[in-house]
Coordinates of C-alpha atoms and ligand atoms in Angstrom, one line a residue:
M1 CA -30.4 -106.5 -206.2
M2 CA -29.9 -105.1 -202.7
A3 CA -26.5 -105.9 -201.2
R4 CA -26.8 -108.4 -198.3
A5 CA -26.3 -106.8 -194.8
I6 CA -25.0 -110.0 -193.3
E7 CA -23.8 -113.2 -194.9
W8 CA -22.1 -116.4 -193.5
L9 CA -19.4 -117.2 -196.0
D10 CA -16.8 -120.0 -195.7
G11 CA -16.8 -119.9 -191.9
K12 CA -16.6 -116.1 -191.8
L13 CA -19.2 -113.3 -191.2
R14 CA -19.4 -110.9 -194.1
I15 CA -21.1 -107.6 -193.2
L16 CA -21.9 -104.6 -195.3
D17 CA -20.4 -101.7 -193.2
Q18 CA -23.4 -99.5 -192.5
S19 CA -21.2 -96.7 -191.1
K20 CA -19.8 -96.0 -194.5
L21 CA -23.1 -95.9 -196.4
P22 CA -24.2 -94.3 -198.6
G23 CA -20.8 -92.9 -199.7
E24 CA -19.1 -96.3 -200.0
Q25 CA -20.3 -99.9 -200.2
V26 CA -17.6 -101.6 -198.2
F27 CA -17.8 -105.3 -197.1
A28 CA -15.8 -106.6 -194.1
D29 CA -15.1 -110.2 -193.5
L30 CA -15.1 -110.8 -189.7
D31 CA -13.3 -114.0 -188.6
S32 CA -13.2 -113.5 -184.8
Y33 CA -15.9 -112.8 -182.3
H34 CA -14.0 -109.8 -181.1
D35 CA -14.4 -108.3 -184.5
V36 CA -18.2 -108.9 -184.5
I37 CA -18.6 -107.3 -181.1
L38 CA -16.6 -104.2 -182.3
A39 CA -18.8 -104.0 -185.4
I40 CA -21.9 -104.1 -183.3
K41 CA -20.6 -101.4 -180.8
E42 CA -19.4 -99.2 -183.7
M43 CA -22.8 -99.7 -185.4
R44 CA -21.3 -101.1 -188.6
V45 CA -24.0 -103.7 -188.0
R46 CA -27.1 -102.2 -186.5
G47 CA -30.9 -102.5 -186.2
A48 CA -32.4 -104.9 -183.6
P49 CA -33.0 -108.0 -185.8
A50 CA -29.7 -107.6 -187.6
I51 CA -27.9 -107.3 -184.3
G52 CA -29.5 -110.6 -183.2
V53 CA -28.4 -112.4 -186.3
A54 CA -24.9 -111.0 -186.1
V55 CA -24.6 -112.1 -182.4
A56 CA -25.7 -115.6 -183.3
Y57 CA -23.0 -115.9 -186.0
G58 CA -20.5 -114.1 -183.7
I59 CA -21.1 -116.8 -181.0
A60 CA -20.6 -119.5 -183.6
L61 CA -17.3 -117.8 -184.6
G62 CA -16.3 -117.5 -181.0
A63 CA -17.0 -121.2 -180.4
S64 CA -14.9 -122.2 -183.5
G65 CA -12.0 -120.3 -182.1
I66 CA -12.0 -122.1 -178.7
K67 CA -9.0 -124.5 -178.8
T68 CA -9.7 -127.0 -176.0
A69 CA -11.2 -130.5 -176.7
N70 CA -12.5 -130.7 -173.1
K71 CA -16.2 -130.2 -173.1
D72 CA -16.5 -128.6 -169.7
E73 CA -13.7 -126.2 -170.4
F74 CA -15.1 -125.4 -173.8
L75 CA -18.6 -124.6 -172.4
A76 CA -17.0 -122.4 -169.7
Q77 CA -15.1 -120.4 -172.4
L78 CA -18.3 -120.3 -174.6
N79 CA -20.1 -118.8 -171.7
Q80 CA -17.5 -116.0 -171.5
V81 CA -18.0 -115.3 -175.2
M82 CA -21.8 -115.0 -174.7
Q83 CA -21.3 -112.7 -171.7
T84 CA -19.2 -110.4 -173.8
F85 CA -21.9 -110.2 -176.5
A86 CA -24.5 -109.5 -173.8
A87 CA -22.6 -106.3 -172.8
S88 CA -22.3 -105.0 -176.4
R89 CA -25.6 -103.1 -176.9
P90 CA -28.2 -103.2 -174.1
T91 CA -31.6 -102.1 -175.6
A92 CA -32.3 -104.4 -178.6
V93 CA -33.7 -107.6 -177.1
N94 CA -33.0 -109.6 -180.2
L95 CA -29.4 -109.8 -179.0
F96 CA -30.5 -111.5 -175.8
Q97 CA -32.9 -113.8 -177.6
A98 CA -30.1 -114.9 -179.9
I99 CA -27.8 -115.6 -176.9
N100 CA -30.5 -117.6 -175.3
R101 CA -31.1 -119.6 -178.5
M102 CA -27.4 -120.3 -178.9
K103 CA -27.1 -121.3 -175.2
K104 CA -29.8 -123.9 -175.8
A105 CA -28.1 -125.1 -179.0
A106 CA -24.7 -125.7 -177.3
R107 CA -25.5 -129.4 -177.0
G108 CA -23.7 -132.5 -178.3
D109 CA -21.5 -135.4 -177.4
G110 CA -18.2 -133.6 -178.1
V111 CA -16.8 -130.1 -178.8
A112 CA -16.8 -130.6 -182.6
E113 CA -20.4 -131.6 -182.6
I114 CA -21.4 -128.5 -180.4
K115 CA -19.4 -126.2 -182.7
K116 CA -21.4 -127.6 -185.7
S117 CA -24.7 -127.3 -183.9
L118 CA -24.0 -123.6 -183.1
I119 CA -23.3 -122.8 -186.7
N120 CA -26.5 -124.5 -187.8
E121 CA -28.5 -122.6 -185.1
A122 CA -27.1 -119.3 -186.2
K123 CA -28.1 -120.0 -189.8
R124 CA -31.6 -121.1 -188.6
I125 CA -32.0 -117.8 -186.6
H126 CA -31.0 -115.9 -189.7
R127 CA -33.5 -117.8 -191.9
E128 CA -36.3 -117.3 -189.4
E129 CA -35.7 -113.6 -189.3
I130 CA -35.9 -113.4 -193.1
T131 CA -39.2 -115.3 -193.1
A132 CA -40.7 -113.4 -190.1
T133 CA -39.9 -109.9 -191.6
E134 CA -41.3 -111.0 -195.0
K135 CA -44.5 -112.2 -193.4
L136 CA -45.0 -109.2 -191.2
S137 CA -44.4 -106.9 -194.1
Q138 CA -47.2 -108.7 -196.1
L139 CA -49.6 -108.5 -193.2
G140 CA -48.7 -104.8 -192.5
A141 CA -49.2 -103.8 -196.1
E142 CA -53.0 -104.2 -195.6
L143 CA -52.8 -101.0 -193.5
I144 CA -51.4 -99.0 -196.3
K145 CA -54.0 -97.6 -198.8
D146 CA -53.3 -96.7 -202.3
G147 CA -51.8 -93.1 -202.5
F148 CA -50.6 -93.1 -198.8
T149 CA -47.7 -91.0 -197.7
V150 CA -45.9 -92.7 -194.8
L151 CA -43.5 -91.1 -192.3
T152 CA -40.7 -93.4 -191.0
H153 CA -37.9 -92.8 -188.5
C154 CA -34.4 -94.2 -188.3
N155 CA -33.8 -97.2 -190.5
A156 CA -35.9 -100.3 -190.4
G157 CA -35.2 -101.9 -193.8
P158 CA -33.2 -104.9 -195.0
L159 CA -30.0 -103.4 -193.5
A160 CA -31.5 -103.3 -190.0
T161 CA -33.0 -106.8 -190.2
A162 CA -30.6 -109.0 -192.3
G163 CA -34.0 -109.9 -193.9
Y164 CA -36.8 -108.1 -195.6
G165 CA -37.2 -105.1 -193.3
T166 CA -39.9 -104.1 -190.8
A167 CA -41.3 -100.6 -191.3
L168 CA -39.7 -100.4 -194.8
G169 CA -40.7 -104.0 -195.4
V170 CA -44.4 -103.0 -195.0
I171 CA -43.9 -100.1 -197.3
K172 CA -42.2 -102.3 -199.9
A173 CA -44.9 -104.9 -199.7
A174 CA -47.6 -102.3 -200.2
K175 CA -45.8 -101.1 -203.3
D176 CA -45.5 -104.7 -204.6
Q177 CA -49.3 -105.0 -204.1
G178 CA -49.6 -102.3 -206.7
K179 CA -50.3 -99.4 -204.4
K180 CA -48.7 -96.0 -204.9
V181 CA -46.8 -95.1 -201.7
S182 CA -44.5 -92.2 -200.9
V183 CA -42.3 -91.8 -197.8
F184 CA -41.1 -89.0 -195.6
A185 CA -37.8 -90.1 -193.9
T186 CA -36.6 -88.3 -190.9
E187 CA -32.8 -87.8 -190.9
T188 CA -32.5 -89.3 -187.4
R189 CA -29.9 -87.4 -185.5
P190 CA -27.3 -88.1 -184.1
L191 CA -26.2 -90.9 -186.4
L192 CA -28.4 -90.1 -189.4
Q193 CA -29.7 -93.6 -190.1
G194 CA -32.7 -92.1 -191.9
A195 CA -30.7 -89.7 -194.1
R196 CA -27.9 -92.2 -194.9
L197 CA -29.6 -95.6 -195.0
T198 CA -33.4 -95.3 -195.4
T199 CA -33.2 -93.0 -198.4
W200 CA -30.5 -95.3 -199.9
E201 CA -32.7 -98.4 -199.5
L202 CA -35.9 -96.7 -200.7
R203 CA -34.2 -95.3 -203.8
Q204 CA -33.0 -98.8 -204.7
E205 CA -36.6 -100.0 -204.3
G206 CA -37.9 -97.3 -206.6
I207 CA -40.0 -95.8 -203.8
S208 CA -40.5 -92.0 -203.7
V209 CA -38.8 -90.6 -200.6
T210 CA -38.5 -87.1 -199.2
L211 CA -35.8 -86.5 -196.6
I212 CA -36.7 -84.1 -193.7
T213 CA -35.0 -83.1 -190.5
D214 CA -36.4 -84.6 -187.3
S215 CA -37.9 -81.2 -186.3
M216 CA -40.0 -80.9 -189.5
A217 CA -42.3 -83.8 -188.8
G218 CA -45.0 -81.7 -187.0
Y219 CA -45.0 -79.2 -189.8
F220 CA -45.9 -81.8 -192.4
M221 CA -48.4 -83.6 -190.2
K222 CA -50.2 -80.3 -189.6
R223 CA -50.4 -79.7 -193.3
G224 CA -52.2 -83.0 -193.7
E225 CA -49.3 -84.5 -195.8
I226 CA -48.8 -87.7 -193.7
D227 CA -51.3 -90.5 -193.7
C228 CA -49.6 -92.8 -191.2
V229 CA -46.3 -93.3 -189.3
I230 CA -44.5 -96.7 -189.3
V231 CA -41.5 -97.4 -187.2
G232 CA -39.5 -100.5 -186.1
A233 CA -38.7 -101.4 -182.5
D234 CA -35.8 -102.5 -180.4
R235 CA -37.8 -104.0 -177.6
I236 CA -41.5 -104.3 -176.8
A237 CA -42.4 -105.0 -173.2
A238 CA -45.3 -107.2 -172.2
N239 CA -47.6 -104.2 -171.8
G240 CA -46.9 -102.8 -175.2
Y241 CA -44.4 -100.0 -174.2
T242 CA -42.0 -99.8 -177.1
A243 CA -38.3 -98.9 -177.2
N244 CA -37.1 -97.5 -180.5
K245 CA -34.7 -95.0 -181.8
I246 CA -34.6 -91.7 -179.9
G247 CA -37.2 -89.4 -181.4
T248 CA -39.9 -92.1 -181.8
Y249 CA -41.8 -91.0 -178.8
T250 CA -41.9 -87.4 -180.1
L251 CA -43.3 -88.6 -183.4
A252 CA -45.9 -90.8 -181.6
V253 CA -47.1 -87.8 -179.5
L254 CA -47.3 -85.7 -182.6
A255 CA -49.1 -88.3 -184.6
N256 CA -51.7 -88.6 -181.8
A257 CA -52.2 -84.9 -181.6
H258 CA -52.9 -84.8 -185.4
G259 CA -55.1 -88.0 -185.4
I260 CA -52.6 -89.9 -187.6
P261 CA -52.3 -93.7 -187.1
F262 CA -48.9 -94.7 -185.6
Y263 CA -47.8 -98.3 -186.3
V264 CA -44.9 -100.3 -184.9
A265 CA -43.6 -103.2 -187.1
A266 CA -41.4 -105.8 -185.5
P267 CA -40.8 -109.6 -185.5
T268 CA -41.8 -111.4 -182.4
T269 CA -38.1 -111.8 -181.5
T270 CA -38.4 -108.1 -180.5
I271 CA -41.0 -108.8 -177.8
D272 CA -39.8 -109.3 -174.3
L273 CA -42.6 -110.7 -172.1
S274 CA -40.3 -110.8 -169.1
L275 CA -40.7 -107.1 -168.7
T276 CA -44.0 -106.0 -167.2
S277 CA -43.2 -102.3 -167.5
G278 CA -41.8 -100.5 -170.5
Y279 CA -39.7 -98.4 -168.2
Q280 CA -37.7 -101.5 -167.2
I281 CA -36.2 -101.5 -170.7
P282 CA -32.5 -100.5 -170.5
I283 CA -31.7 -97.4 -172.6
E284 CA -28.3 -97.3 -174.2
E285 CA -26.3 -94.1 -173.5
R286 CA -23.8 -93.5 -176.3
S287 CA -20.8 -91.2 -176.6
P288 CA -21.7 -87.4 -176.4
E289 CA -19.3 -87.0 -179.3
E290 CA -22.0 -88.4 -181.6
V291 CA -24.0 -85.3 -180.7
T292 CA -21.2 -82.7 -180.7
H293 CA -19.9 -83.9 -184.0
I294 CA -21.4 -85.0 -187.4
Q295 CA -19.3 -87.6 -189.1
G296 CA -16.2 -86.5 -187.2
V297 CA -16.7 -82.7 -187.8
P298 CA -17.3 -80.7 -184.6
I299 CA -20.6 -78.7 -184.7
A300 CA -20.6 -77.3 -181.1
P301 CA -18.0 -75.4 -179.0
E302 CA -15.3 -77.7 -177.7
G303 CA -16.0 -79.2 -174.3
I304 CA -19.7 -78.5 -174.3
R305 CA -21.8 -81.0 -172.3
A306 CA -24.1 -83.2 -174.5
A307 CA -26.5 -86.0 -173.7
N308 CA -27.0 -89.0 -176.0
P309 CA -29.7 -91.5 -175.1
A310 CA -30.0 -93.8 -178.2
F311 CA -33.6 -94.9 -177.6
D312 CA -36.8 -93.7 -176.1
I313 CA -40.0 -95.4 -174.9
T314 CA -43.4 -94.9 -176.5
P315 CA -46.4 -95.8 -174.3
P316 CA -49.0 -98.1 -175.9
S317 CA -51.7 -95.4 -175.7
Y318 CA -50.0 -93.7 -178.7
I319 CA -49.6 -96.9 -180.7
T320 CA -52.5 -97.7 -183.1
A321 CA -51.3 -101.3 -183.8
I322 CA -48.2 -103.5 -183.5
I323 CA -47.5 -105.5 -186.7
T324 CA -45.8 -108.9 -186.2
E325 CA -45.4 -112.0 -188.4
K326 CA -48.0 -113.7 -186.2
G327 CA -50.7 -111.0 -186.8
I328 CA -51.5 -107.4 -186.3
I329 CA -52.0 -106.7 -182.6
R330 CA -54.3 -104.0 -181.3
K331 CA -55.2 -102.8 -177.7
P332 CA -55.2 -104.1 -175.1
Y333 CA -51.6 -105.1 -176.0
T334 CA -50.9 -107.2 -172.9
E335 CA -53.3 -109.8 -174.1
G336 CA -52.3 -109.8 -177.7
L337 CA -48.6 -109.8 -177.0
K338 CA -48.9 -112.7 -174.6
G339 CA -50.2 -114.8 -177.5
V340 CA -47.3 -114.1 -179.8
G341 CA -44.3 -113.0 -177.8
S342 CA -41.5 -114.8 -176.1
R343 CA -40.4 -115.1 -172.6
F344 CA -36.8 -116.0 -171.8
S345 CA -34.4 -115.6 -169.0
Ligands
MRU1 O1 -29.2 -97.6 -183.0 P1 -29.7 -98.4 -184.1 O2 -29.4 -97.8 -185.5 O3 -29.3 -99.9 -184.0 O4 -31.3 -98.3 -183.9 C1 -32.1 -99.0 -184.8 C2 -33.6 -98.7 -184.5 O5 -33.9 -98.0 -183.6 C3 -34.5 -99.4 -185.4 O6 -35.7 -98.6 -185.6 C4 -34.9 -100.7 -184.8 O7 -33.8 -101.5 -184.4 C5 -35.8 -101.5 -185.6 S1 -34.9 -102.2 -187.0 C6 -35.9 -103.2 -187.9

């Protein structure tokens, strides 16, 4: 059985440290919200839905650690905790959805009651994410034909969702329906989520996978070896513009040039109807060291300038369909997304 990415155990948050995979399977028990924030920033927990779940549990942990019995003081301190989470990673909207849900759940007659309500809400968010990713995977599997070879980018499996997976969930569900499916996984520089995590998860599922470097995708498309591309998402704006791991846009343009369907699979918690343009999505800039080094080893001359945007935006014109747990949405996306997405402030 696949190790759980996130688990609430005896009042602590147990995470599988994704930064150490596939070499070591290390679990960390986080008992303070500071530890959860650090784990998110250092990408020991990563992937938009998994970040949302971790944030919810992290807020519950933060609440448990607040000492005052005065409700107003408690709520003021809780607000601080939530603000610190909001500043941890800016692109994945699931993080902000989770904060919003936890804010609404901070109700009760006294502090003890609110603390309990927050733990229950975090567990509910987690359960809903498991159900949503399972459902969208079943729906998306209809798009995969027997014998298909799918190209995927980054990692959008159980590790990234604390559930069933999105892009990898669809592939897994197709296999469970008895279809023969093979995968090309891009390594996904700079942090190699494809090489380290996607291949690790697919191998455990018994799904045939070939690892390629990011720059090989066009070569294999041109040779007719890719039947479709499926990726996850970190945020989908109301008009269908989609933020996902850097390199997704390049793959979408390539898929379009070769007439290959390009699918985005995401739970509706990844949809942000408050943004009317995709270019309003904040793009996280990470340390240049992630580009100049690979797992701590320098690969460029010391002091060289490097850029490191962690995500890019794919316009809806390149997206064949968006797979959610509430249905498969096709153009025009604005209408379809409005029916399933969430708006929050
Ligand atoms: O920087 P990461 O590893 O958190 O980025 C993850 C991705 O871009 C995933 O494709 C996305 O979160 C979807 S996960 C189901």
